[in-house]
């Protein structure tokens, strides 16, 4: 596998080795020593799987301090996956970056602590799988407005977006940054 740097410090796009033939394919989705070699040393404690229909937008989600990191992939279909740096003092604070994750290239996105995460489904259906470095904690769960004008995320044009009530009514980043308690560390 290879790890490609993104424009946001600490976030990595993982390009796996995929072995395919007329029967299908095989890939290692996680191998602790290989991930450690590229700087991802967390233990992933919780693994999740979500299925969503075309046009579903989920995000922008994160947990407040101490935060959790995620390793995100799309096992079926295609999504536009977005991260936003919400770490105070980060050189890329408030910047977003988007990636296509799909079941063809099998790329995964490493989302370090301090980044909000969300995605929009581009295919008819998509199965998104992700591992977390911490357990889901509803007391720490935070949601930032996916359409926060200060962030200016350029979501793909789809006929209509399906967004949960929680995501639709989420506050802008400026209203949450103080309570998040997530700081940037140049030691990434």
JSON list of C-alpha atoms in Angstrom, two decimals:
[
{"chain": "A", "resi": 1, "resn": "UNK", "atom": "CA", "xyz": [0.00, 0.00, 0.00]},
{"chain": "A", "resi": 2, "resn": "UNK", "atom": "CA", "xyz": [0.96, 3.62, -0.40]},
{"chain": "A", "resi": 3, "resn": "UNK", "atom": "CA", "xyz": [-0.05, 6.62, 1.69]},
{"chain": "A", "resi": 4, "resn": "UNK", "atom": "CA", "xyz": [-0.52, 9.91, -0.14]},
{"chain": "A", "resi": 5, "resn": "UNK", "atom": "CA", "xyz": [-0.36, 13.18, 1.77]},
{"chain": "A", "resi": 6, "resn": "UNK", "atom": "CA", "xyz": [-3.31, 15.54, 1.48]},
{"chain": "A", "resi": 7, "resn": "UNK", "atom": "CA", "xyz": [-3.37, 19.32, 1.79]},
{"chain": "A", "resi": 8, "resn": "UNK", "atom": "CA", "xyz": [-4.44, 18.95, 5.44]},
{"chain": "A", "resi": 9, "resn": "UNK", "atom": "CA", "xyz": [-1.61, 17.92, 7.81]},
{"chain": "A", "resi": 10, "resn": "UNK", "atom": "CA", "xyz": [-2.03, 14.43, 9.21]},
{"chain": "A", "resi": 11, "resn": "UNK", "atom": "CA", "xyz": [-4.75, 13.29, 6.80]},
{"chain": "A", "resi": 12, "resn": "UNK", "atom": "CA", "xyz": [-3.67, 10.54, 4.40]},
{"chain": "A", "resi": 13, "resn": "UNK", "atom": "CA", "xyz": [-5.20, 8.93, 1.34]},
{"chain": "A", "resi": 14, "resn": "UNK", "atom": "CA", "xyz": [-4.40, 5.22, 1.45]},
{"chain": "A", "resi": 15, "resn": "UNK", "atom": "CA", "xyz": [-3.90, 3.44, -1.90]},
{"chain": "A", "resi": 16, "resn": "UNK", "atom": "CA", "xyz": [-4.05, -0.31, -1.30]},
{"chain": "A", "resi": 17, "resn": "UNK", "atom": "CA", "xyz": [-2.48, -3.12, -3.26]},
{"chain": "A", "resi": 18, "resn": "UNK", "atom": "CA", "xyz": [-5.41, -4.85, -4.95]},
{"chain": "A", "resi": 19, "resn": "UNK", "atom": "CA", "xyz": [-4.89, -8.28, -6.48]},
{"chain": "A", "resi": 20, "resn": "UNK", "atom": "CA", "xyz": [-7.53, -9.05, -9.08]},
{"chain": "A", "resi": 21, "resn": "UNK", "atom": "CA", "xyz": [-8.30, -11.58, -11.79]},
{"chain": "A", "resi": 22, "resn": "UNK", "atom": "CA", "xyz": [-11.38, -13.03, -13.52]},
{"chain": "A", "resi": 23, "resn": "UNK", "atom": "CA", "xyz": [-12.64, -14.30, -10.14]},
{"chain": "A", "resi": 24, "resn": "UNK", "atom": "CA", "xyz": [-12.66, -10.89, -8.48]},
{"chain": "A", "resi": 25, "resn": "UNK", "atom": "CA", "xyz": [-10.11, -9.27, -6.18]},
{"chain": "A", "resi": 26, "resn": "UNK", "atom": "CA", "xyz": [-8.35, -9.47, -2.84]},
{"chain": "A", "resi": 27, "resn": "UNK", "atom": "CA", "xyz": [-6.91, -6.68, -0.72]},
{"chain": "A", "resi": 28, "resn": "UNK", "atom": "CA", "xyz": [-5.80, -6.20, 2.85]},
{"chain": "A", "resi": 29, "resn": "UNK", "atom": "CA", "xyz": [-8.11, -3.55, 4.29]},
{"chain": "A", "resi": 30, "resn": "UNK", "atom": "CA", "xyz": [-6.07, -3.18, 7.44]},
{"chain": "A", "resi": 31, "resn": "UNK", "atom": "CA", "xyz": [-2.66, -4.42, 8.48]},
{"chain": "A", "resi": 32, "resn": "UNK", "atom": "CA", "xyz": [-1.33, -2.87, 11.67]},
{"chain": "A", "resi": 33, "resn": "UNK", "atom": "CA", "xyz": [2.39, -2.95, 10.76]},
{"chain": "A", "resi": 34, "resn": "UNK", "atom": "CA", "xyz": [1.82, -1.48, 7.29]},
{"chain": "A", "resi": 35, "resn": "UNK", "atom": "CA", "xyz": [-0.28, 1.36, 8.69]},
{"chain": "A", "resi": 36, "resn": "UNK", "atom": "CA", "xyz": [2.29, 2.01, 11.42]},
{"chain": "A", "resi": 37, "resn": "UNK", "atom": "CA", "xyz": [4.98, 2.35, 8.73]},
{"chain": "A", "resi": 38, "resn": "UNK", "atom": "CA", "xyz": [3.07, 5.30, 7.23]},
{"chain": "A", "resi": 39, "resn": "UNK", "atom": "CA", "xyz": [2.46, 6.92, 10.62]},
{"chain": "A", "resi": 40, "resn": "UNK", "atom": "CA", "xyz": [-0.97, 5.53, 11.55]},
{"chain": "A", "resi": 41, "resn": "UNK", "atom": "CA", "xyz": [-0.35, 3.85, 14.88]},
{"chain": "A", "resi": 42, "resn": "UNK", "atom": "CA", "xyz": [-3.72, 4.12, 16.66]},
{"chain": "A", "resi": 43, "resn": "UNK", "atom": "CA", "xyz": [-5.58, 1.06, 17.69]},
{"chain": "A", "resi": 44, "resn": "UNK", "atom": "CA", "xyz": [-8.99, 1.07, 16.04]},
{"chain": "A", "resi": 45, "resn": "UNK", "atom": "CA", "xyz": [-11.54, 0.13, 18.69]},
{"chain": "A", "resi": 46, "resn": "UNK", "atom": "CA", "xyz": [-14.85, 0.37, 16.84]},
{"chain": "A", "resi": 47, "resn": "UNK", "atom": "CA", "xyz": [-15.73, -0.61, 13.26]},
{"chain": "A", "resi": 48, "resn": "UNK", "atom": "CA", "xyz": [-18.88, 0.72, 11.58]},
{"chain": "A", "resi": 49, "resn": "UNK", "atom": "CA", "xyz": [-20.80, 0.09, 8.36]},
{"chain": "A", "resi": 50, "resn": "UNK", "atom": "CA", "xyz": [-23.43, 2.44, 6.92]},
{"chain": "A", "resi": 51, "resn": "UNK", "atom": "CA", "xyz": [-25.57, 2.01, 3.82]},
{"chain": "A", "resi": 52, "resn": "UNK", "atom": "CA", "xyz": [-27.02, 5.06, 2.11]},
{"chain": "A", "resi": 53, "resn": "UNK", "atom": "CA", "xyz": [-28.98, 5.81, -1.06]},
{"chain": "A", "resi": 54, "resn": "UNK", "atom": "CA", "xyz": [-28.08, 8.20, -3.87]},
{"chain": "A", "resi": 55, "resn": "UNK", "atom": "CA", "xyz": [-27.99, 11.82, -2.73]},
{"chain": "A", "resi": 56, "resn": "UNK", "atom": "CA", "xyz": [-27.71, 11.07, 0.99]},
{"chain": "A", "resi": 57, "resn": "UNK", "atom": "CA", "xyz": [-25.37, 13.52, 2.68]},
{"chain": "A", "resi": 58, "resn": "UNK", "atom": "CA", "xyz": [-23.99, 12.61, 6.11]},
{"chain": "A", "resi": 59, "resn": "UNK", "atom": "CA", "xyz": [-21.87, 15.14, 7.98]},
{"chain": "A", "resi": 60, "resn": "UNK", "atom": "CA", "xyz": [-19.98, 17.00, 9.11]},
{"chain": "A", "resi": 61, "resn": "UNK", "atom": "CA", "xyz": [-19.37, 14.84, 12.19]},
{"chain": "A", "resi": 62, "resn": "UNK", "atom": "CA", "xyz": [-16.66, 14.60, 14.84]},
{"chain": "A", "resi": 63, "resn": "UNK", "atom": "CA", "xyz": [-16.20, 14.11, 18.57]},
{"chain": "A", "resi": 64, "resn": "UNK", "atom": "CA", "xyz": [-14.98, 16.84, 20.91]},
{"chain": "A", "resi": 65, "resn": "UNK", "atom": "CA", "xyz": [-11.74, 16.55, 22.89]},
{"chain": "A", "resi": 66, "resn": "UNK", "atom": "CA", "xyz": [-10.06, 14.08, 23.16]},
{"chain": "A", "resi": 67, "resn": "UNK", "atom": "CA", "xyz": [-11.53, 13.28, 19.73]},
{"chain": "A", "resi": 68, "resn": "UNK", "atom": "CA", "xyz": [-11.24, 10.18, 17.58]},
{"chain": "A", "resi": 69, "resn": "UNK", "atom": "CA", "xyz": [-9.54, 9.35, 14.32]},
{"chain": "A", "resi": 70, "resn": "UNK", "atom": "CA", "xyz": [-11.19, 7.37, 11.53]},
{"chain": "A", "resi": 71, "resn": "UNK", "atom": "CA", "xyz": [-10.14, 5.14, 8.67]},
{"chain": "A", "resi": 72, "resn": "UNK", "atom": "CA", "xyz": [-12.88, 5.46, 6.03]},
{"chain": "A", "resi": 73, "resn": "UNK", "atom": "CA", "xyz": [-13.55, 3.48, 2.86]},
{"chain": "A", "resi": 74, "resn": "UNK", "atom": "CA", "xyz": [-16.39, 2.75, 0.45]},
{"chain": "A", "resi": 75, "resn": "UNK", "atom": "CA", "xyz": [-16.95, -1.01, 0.05]},
{"chain": "A", "resi": 76, "resn": "UNK", "atom": "CA", "xyz": [-19.81, -0.62, -2.43]},
{"chain": "A", "resi": 77, "resn": "UNK", "atom": "CA", "xyz": [-20.68, 2.28, -4.70]},
{"chain": "A", "resi": 78, "resn": "UNK", "atom": "CA", "xyz": [-19.16, 5.75, -4.76]},
{"chain": "A", "resi": 79, "resn": "UNK", "atom": "CA", "xyz": [-19.09, 8.69, -2.36]},
{"chain": "A", "resi": 80, "resn": "UNK", "atom": "CA", "xyz": [-17.61, 12.16, -2.29]},
{"chain": "A", "resi": 81, "resn": "UNK", "atom": "CA", "xyz": [-15.84, 12.13, 1.08]},
{"chain": "A", "resi": 82, "resn": "UNK", "atom": "CA", "xyz": [-15.00, 15.44, 2.80]},
{"chain": "A", "resi": 83, "resn": "UNK", "atom": "CA", "xyz": [-12.78, 16.40, 5.71]},
{"chain": "A", "resi": 84, "resn": "UNK", "atom": "CA", "xyz": [-12.54, 19.80, 7.44]},
{"chain": "A", "resi": 85, "resn": "UNK", "atom": "CA", "xyz": [-9.69, 20.86, 9.71]},
{"chain": "A", "resi": 86, "resn": "UNK", "atom": "CA", "xyz": [-11.20, 22.21, 12.96]},
{"chain": "A", "resi": 87, "resn": "UNK", "atom": "CA", "xyz": [-7.99, 22.16, 15.04]},
{"chain": "A", "resi": 88, "resn": "UNK", "atom": "CA", "xyz": [-7.29, 25.50, 16.68]},
{"chain": "A", "resi": 89, "resn": "UNK", "atom": "CA", "xyz": [-3.94, 26.97, 15.56]},
{"chain": "A", "resi": 90, "resn": "UNK", "atom": "CA", "xyz": [-3.66, 24.59, 12.59]},
{"chain": "A", "resi": 91, "resn": "UNK", "atom": "CA", "xyz": [-2.16, 26.17, 9.46]},
{"chain": "A", "resi": 92, "resn": "UNK", "atom": "CA", "xyz": [-5.14, 24.71, 7.57]},
{"chain": "A", "resi": 93, "resn": "UNK", "atom": "CA", "xyz": [-7.87, 25.55, 10.11]},
{"chain": "A", "resi": 94, "resn": "UNK", "atom": "CA", "xyz": [-11.25, 25.78, 8.38]},
{"chain": "A", "resi": 95, "resn": "UNK", "atom": "CA", "xyz": [-9.95, 24.27, 5.12]},
{"chain": "A", "resi": 96, "resn": "UNK", "atom": "CA", "xyz": [-11.79, 21.37, 3.54]},
{"chain": "A", "resi": 97, "resn": "UNK", "atom": "CA", "xyz": [-10.67, 18.74, 1.07]},
{"chain": "A", "resi": 98, "resn": "UNK", "atom": "CA", "xyz": [-12.75, 16.19, -0.80]},
{"chain": "A", "resi": 99, "resn": "UNK", "atom": "CA", "xyz": [-11.96, 12.75, -2.22]},
{"chain": "A", "resi": 100, "resn": "UNK", "atom": "CA", "xyz": [-13.82, 10.20, -4.28]},
{"chain": "A", "resi": 101, "resn": "UNK", "atom": "CA", "xyz": [-13.93, 6.87, -2.47]},
{"chain": "A", "resi": 102, "resn": "UNK", "atom": "CA", "xyz": [-15.37, 3.92, -4.36]},
{"chain": "A", "resi": 103, "resn": "UNK", "atom": "CA", "xyz": [-15.41, 0.16, -4.88]},
{"chain": "A", "resi": 104, "resn": "UNK", "atom": "CA", "xyz": [-13.15, 0.40, -7.93]},
{"chain": "A", "resi": 105, "resn": "UNK", "atom": "CA", "xyz": [-9.94, 1.97, -6.59]},
{"chain": "A", "resi": 106, "resn": "UNK", "atom": "CA", "xyz": [-10.58, 0.87, -2.98]},
{"chain": "A", "resi": 107, "resn": "UNK", "atom": "CA", "xyz": [-8.84, 3.93, -1.52]},
{"chain": "A", "resi": 108, "resn": "UNK", "atom": "CA", "xyz": [-9.32, 4.72, 2.13]},
{"chain": "A", "resi": 109, "resn": "UNK", "atom": "CA", "xyz": [-9.03, 8.02, 3.93]},
{"chain": "A", "resi": 110, "resn": "UNK", "atom": "CA", "xyz": [-7.27, 8.40, 7.25]},
{"chain": "A", "resi": 111, "resn": "UNK", "atom": "CA", "xyz": [-8.98, 11.19, 9.19]},
{"chain": "A", "resi": 112, "resn": "UNK", "atom": "CA", "xyz": [-6.88, 12.22, 12.21]},
{"chain": "A", "resi": 113, "resn": "UNK", "atom": "CA", "xyz": [-8.24, 13.64, 15.46]},
{"chain": "A", "resi": 114, "resn": "UNK", "atom": "CA", "xyz": [-9.40, 17.22, 14.94]},
{"chain": "A", "resi": 115, "resn": "UNK", "atom": "CA", "xyz": [-10.99, 16.83, 11.53]},
{"chain": "A", "resi": 116, "resn": "UNK", "atom": "CA", "xyz": [-14.71, 16.76, 10.86]},
{"chain": "A", "resi": 117, "resn": "UNK", "atom": "CA", "xyz": [-15.89, 14.16, 8.35]},
{"chain": "A", "resi": 118, "resn": "UNK", "atom": "CA", "xyz": [-18.83, 13.72, 6.01]},
{"chain": "A", "resi": 119, "resn": "UNK", "atom": "CA", "xyz": [-19.81, 12.28, 2.66]},
{"chain": "A", "resi": 120, "resn": "UNK", "atom": "CA", "xyz": [-22.36, 12.47, -0.15]},
{"chain": "A", "resi": 121, "resn": "UNK", "atom": "CA", "xyz": [-23.47, 9.35, -2.05]},
{"chain": "A", "resi": 122, "resn": "UNK", "atom": "CA", "xyz": [-22.92, 9.54, -5.82]},
{"chain": "A", "resi": 123, "resn": "UNK", "atom": "CA", "xyz": [-23.97, 6.00, -6.79]},
{"chain": "A", "resi": 124, "resn": "UNK", "atom": "CA", "xyz": [-27.41, 4.38, -6.47]},
{"chain": "A", "resi": 125, "resn": "UNK", "atom": "CA", "xyz": [-26.35, 2.96, -3.10]},
{"chain": "A", "resi": 126, "resn": "UNK", "atom": "CA", "xyz": [-23.11, 3.08, -1.11]},
{"chain": "A", "resi": 127, "resn": "UNK", "atom": "CA", "xyz": [-21.73, 1.08, 1.78]},
{"chain": "A", "resi": 128, "resn": "UNK", "atom": "CA", "xyz": [-19.27, 3.15, 3.79]},
{"chain": "A", "resi": 129, "resn": "UNK", "atom": "CA", "xyz": [-17.07, 1.31, 6.28]},
{"chain": "A", "resi": 130, "resn": "UNK", "atom": "CA", "xyz": [-14.96, 3.00, 8.88]},
{"chain": "A", "resi": 131, "resn": "UNK", "atom": "CA", "xyz": [-12.86, 2.18, 11.88]},
{"chain": "A", "resi": 132, "resn": "UNK", "atom": "CA", "xyz": [-12.54, 4.55, 14.84]},
{"chain": "A", "resi": 133, "resn": "UNK", "atom": "CA", "xyz": [-9.76, 5.00, 17.39]},
{"chain": "A", "resi": 134, "resn": "UNK", "atom": "CA", "xyz": [-12.37, 5.52, 20.10]},
{"chain": "A", "resi": 135, "resn": "UNK", "atom": "CA", "xyz": [-15.89, 4.46, 20.93]},
{"chain": "A", "resi": 136, "resn": "UNK", "atom": "CA", "xyz": [-18.88, 6.50, 19.81]},
{"chain": "A", "resi": 137, "resn": "UNK", "atom": "CA", "xyz": [-19.81, 8.83, 22.67]},
{"chain": "A", "resi": 138, "resn": "UNK", "atom": "CA", "xyz": [-23.10, 10.70, 22.23]},
{"chain": "A", "resi": 139, "resn": "UNK", "atom": "CA", "xyz": [-22.00, 13.25, 24.87]},
{"chain": "A", "resi": 140, "resn": "UNK", "atom": "CA", "xyz": [-18.98, 14.22, 22.72]},
{"chain": "A", "resi": 141, "resn": "UNK", "atom": "CA", "xyz": [-20.62, 13.91, 19.30]},
{"chain": "A", "resi": 142, "resn": "UNK", "atom": "CA", "xyz": [-20.70, 17.22, 17.43]},
{"chain": "A", "resi": 143, "resn": "UNK", "atom": "CA", "xyz": [-22.04, 18.18, 14.03]},
{"chain": "A", "resi": 144, "resn": "UNK", "atom": "CA", "xyz": [-20.96, 21.19, 11.96]},
{"chain": "A", "resi": 145, "resn": "UNK", "atom": "CA", "xyz": [-23.20, 22.59, 9.25]},
{"chain": "A", "resi": 146, "resn": "UNK", "atom": "CA", "xyz": [-22.44, 20.86, 5.95]},
{"chain": "A", "resi": 147, "resn": "UNK", "atom": "CA", "xyz": [-23.42, 24.10, 4.20]},
{"chain": "A", "resi": 148, "resn": "UNK", "atom": "CA", "xyz": [-21.51, 26.50, 6.49]},
{"chain": "A", "resi": 149, "resn": "UNK", "atom": "CA", "xyz": [-20.74, 29.43, 4.14]},
{"chain": "A", "resi": 150, "resn": "UNK", "atom": "CA", "xyz": [-17.47, 30.13, 5.99]},
{"chain": "A", "resi": 151, "resn": "UNK", "atom": "CA", "xyz": [-16.24, 26.64, 5.02]},
{"chain": "A", "resi": 152, "resn": "UNK", "atom": "CA", "xyz": [-17.56, 26.78, 1.45]},
{"chain": "A", "resi": 153, "resn": "UNK", "atom": "CA", "xyz": [-17.62, 23.02, 0.87]},
{"chain": "A", "resi": 154, "resn": "UNK", "atom": "CA", "xyz": [-18.36, 22.35, -2.79]},
{"chain": "A", "resi": 155, "resn": "UNK", "atom": "CA", "xyz": [-20.62, 19.32, -2.61]},
{"chain": "A", "resi": 156, "resn": "UNK", "atom": "CA", "xyz": [-21.31, 17.54, -5.91]},
{"chain": "A", "resi": 157, "resn": "UNK", "atom": "CA", "xyz": [-24.44, 18.47, -7.79]},
{"chain": "A", "resi": 158, "resn": "UNK", "atom": "CA", "xyz": [-27.04, 15.76, -7.29]},
{"chain": "A", "resi": 159, "resn": "UNK", "atom": "CA", "xyz": [-30.76, 15.98, -8.10]},
{"chain": "A", "resi": 160, "resn": "UNK", "atom": "CA", "xyz": [-31.69, 16.35, -4.45]},
{"chain": "A", "resi": 161, "resn": "UNK", "atom": "CA", "xyz": [-29.85, 15.90, -1.19]},
{"chain": "A", "resi": 162, "resn": "UNK", "atom": "CA", "xyz": [-31.27, 13.79, 1.62]},
{"chain": "A", "resi": 163, "resn": "UNK", "atom": "CA", "xyz": [-30.01, 15.18, 4.93]},
{"chain": "A", "resi": 164, "resn": "UNK", "atom": "CA", "xyz": [-30.98, 14.21, 8.48]},
{"chain": "A", "resi": 165, "resn": "UNK", "atom": "CA", "xyz": [-32.65, 16.75, 10.75]},
{"chain": "A", "resi": 166, "resn": "UNK", "atom": "CA", "xyz": [-29.55, 16.78, 12.96]},
{"chain": "A", "resi": 167, "resn": "UNK", "atom": "CA", "xyz": [-27.28, 17.58, 10.01]},
{"chain": "A", "resi": 168, "resn": "UNK", "atom": "CA", "xyz": [-29.73, 20.07, 8.48]},
{"chain": "A", "resi": 169, "resn": "UNK", "atom": "CA", "xyz": [-29.87, 22.13, 11.69]},
{"chain": "A", "resi": 170, "resn": "UNK", "atom": "CA", "xyz": [-26.21, 21.88, 12.73]},
{"chain": "A", "resi": 171, "resn": "UNK", "atom": "CA", "xyz": [-24.47, 25.14, 13.70]},
{"chain": "A", "resi": 172, "resn": "UNK", "atom": "CA", "xyz": [-21.56, 26.67, 11.78]},
{"chain": "A", "resi": 173, "resn": "UNK", "atom": "CA", "xyz": [-18.01, 25.90, 12.88]},
{"chain": "A", "resi": 174, "resn": "UNK", "atom": "CA", "xyz": [-17.58, 29.37, 14.43]},
{"chain": "A", "resi": 175, "resn": "UNK", "atom": "CA", "xyz": [-20.34, 28.55, 16.95]},
{"chain": "A", "resi": 176, "resn": "UNK", "atom": "CA", "xyz": [-18.69, 25.27, 18.04]},
{"chain": "A", "resi": 177, "resn": "UNK", "atom": "CA", "xyz": [-14.93, 25.79, 17.88]},
{"chain": "A", "resi": 178, "resn": "UNK", "atom": "CA", "xyz": [-14.54, 26.83, 21.53]},
{"chain": "A", "resi": 179, "resn": "UNK", "atom": "CA", "xyz": [-16.32, 23.74, 22.88]},
{"chain": "A", "resi": 180, "resn": "UNK", "atom": "CA", "xyz": [-14.48, 21.28, 20.62]},
{"chain": "A", "resi": 181, "resn": "UNK", "atom": "CA", "xyz": [-11.18, 21.66, 22.47]},
{"chain": "A", "resi": 182, "resn": "UNK", "atom": "CA", "xyz": [-9.21, 20.22, 19.56]},
{"chain": "A", "resi": 183, "resn": "UNK", "atom": "CA", "xyz": [-5.78, 21.70, 19.01]},
{"chain": "A", "resi": 184, "resn": "UNK", "atom": "CA", "xyz": [-3.20, 21.33, 16.29]},
{"chain": "A", "resi": 185, "resn": "UNK", "atom": "CA", "xyz": [0.08, 19.61, 17.02]},
{"chain": "A", "resi": 186, "resn": "UNK", "atom": "CA", "xyz": [2.95, 20.08, 14.57]},
{"chain": "A", "resi": 187, "resn": "UNK", "atom": "CA", "xyz": [4.23, 16.69, 15.69]},
{"chain": "A", "resi": 188, "resn": "UNK", "atom": "CA", "xyz": [1.84, 14.90, 13.33]}
]
